[in-house]
């Protein structure tokens, strides 16, 4: 198969030739007739926070391998070649079940293993306060417990590489130091910490703010707040949900112009309901609405319960705002999160298994996903 497109960074027009799923040649466009033509090519997306999709939630007691496959397949269609499946605040038993089932899925099939190179535990060690807690279930929020975490880590086969927690909780700073030493990336999120505690968390090893600007109180002190402290920290990468619902345009602009370039990450934070039509659904033992405009909310509250979008939608929205270049937005959703988690970058070069997305771009539609190749297979 010959794909012709401009490289997203260099803009050079290339012919990329794949044989048996492997890139065998990347060269200046020549005289051969390509099979697929599009405007731009980039590495496929990686998303560090996917909670599920199409009615499958990784935090569900009924999670099974077929559900995991369903999520991976829909993610691939959206150009996401790999995800960090994310399990959120729940009982010890449900967390164990989730990580064990994810591990079994990986052990059964090397291609699933490549699609889920590591796992994310978001909670249960987060703030119990309304606002910072977001849609996490209050009855399962608790203080950090390293012995419990080690059991989850064992159930996962040592695949938990990211944990989101609130550093103000009793014992949290010590917990951060321990898991950081274990090689787990620690993210600050769903927190009500003082700025001083945020600084201590960074010293203890935290390197990421999870969905900065969300999972927060509706009202914050104008100067001394966990939001400004995290925004102003050059040590913290920030993931942001640019789905058009979670953050207003001006705030996205402030974040991408403040954070160091290599520390900006897009996540879609897809909920277990992503990809489903509007309506009322049961998720995590509570009711969740998908509104007509695509917002996923806890009924009767202003609080969002994850998103109904995928990473490609988030990149398309950010590009449409005109705040950053297409190249910049793609980096935020491809290799920037891979680098944070110390995963190998995906490269478009000879000898690599093809993991590429092809994008069409014009003035009225600056970002349209056209073709996707994941794990060497043409998905769309
Ligand atoms: Zn969250």
mmCIF file of C-alpha atoms in Angstrom, residues 37 53 66 70 96 104 132 156 232 262 290 296 308-309 332 334 375:
data_model
loop_
_atom_site.group_PDB
_atom_site.id
_atom_site.type_symbol
_atom_site.label_atom_id
_atom_site.label_comp_id
_atom_site.label_asym_id
_atom_site.label_seq_id
_atom_site.Cartn_x
_atom_site.Cartn_y
_atom_site.Cartn_z
ATOM 1 C CA UNK A 37 -4.013 10.326 -0.811
ATOM 2 C CA UNK A 53 -16.921 3.540 25.490
ATOM 3 C CA UNK A 66 -15.023 -8.817 25.049
ATOM 4 C CA UNK A 70 -15.081 -3.310 21.931
ATOM 5 C CA UNK A 96 -9.089 -5.587 41.617
ATOM 6 C CA UNK A 104 -5.880 -11.096 31.273
ATOM 7 C CA UNK A 132 -13.187 18.348 43.163
ATOM 8 C CA UNK A 156 -2.577 -5.527 36.802
ATOM 9 C CA UNK A 232 2.181 28.155 36.954
ATOM 10 C CA UNK A 262 6.425 19.526 25.644
ATOM 11 C CA UNK A 290 -25.891 12.462 27.497
ATOM 12 C CA UNK A 296 -22.134 13.973 29.555
ATOM 13 C CA UNK A 308 -18.695 11.630 25.042
ATOM 14 C CA UNK A 309 -15.911 12.489 22.623
ATOM 15 C CA UNK A 332 -0.273 16.981 22.273
ATOM 16 C CA UNK A 334 0.425 11.587 19.989
ATOM 17 C CA UNK A 375 -0.792 -2.065 14.217
#
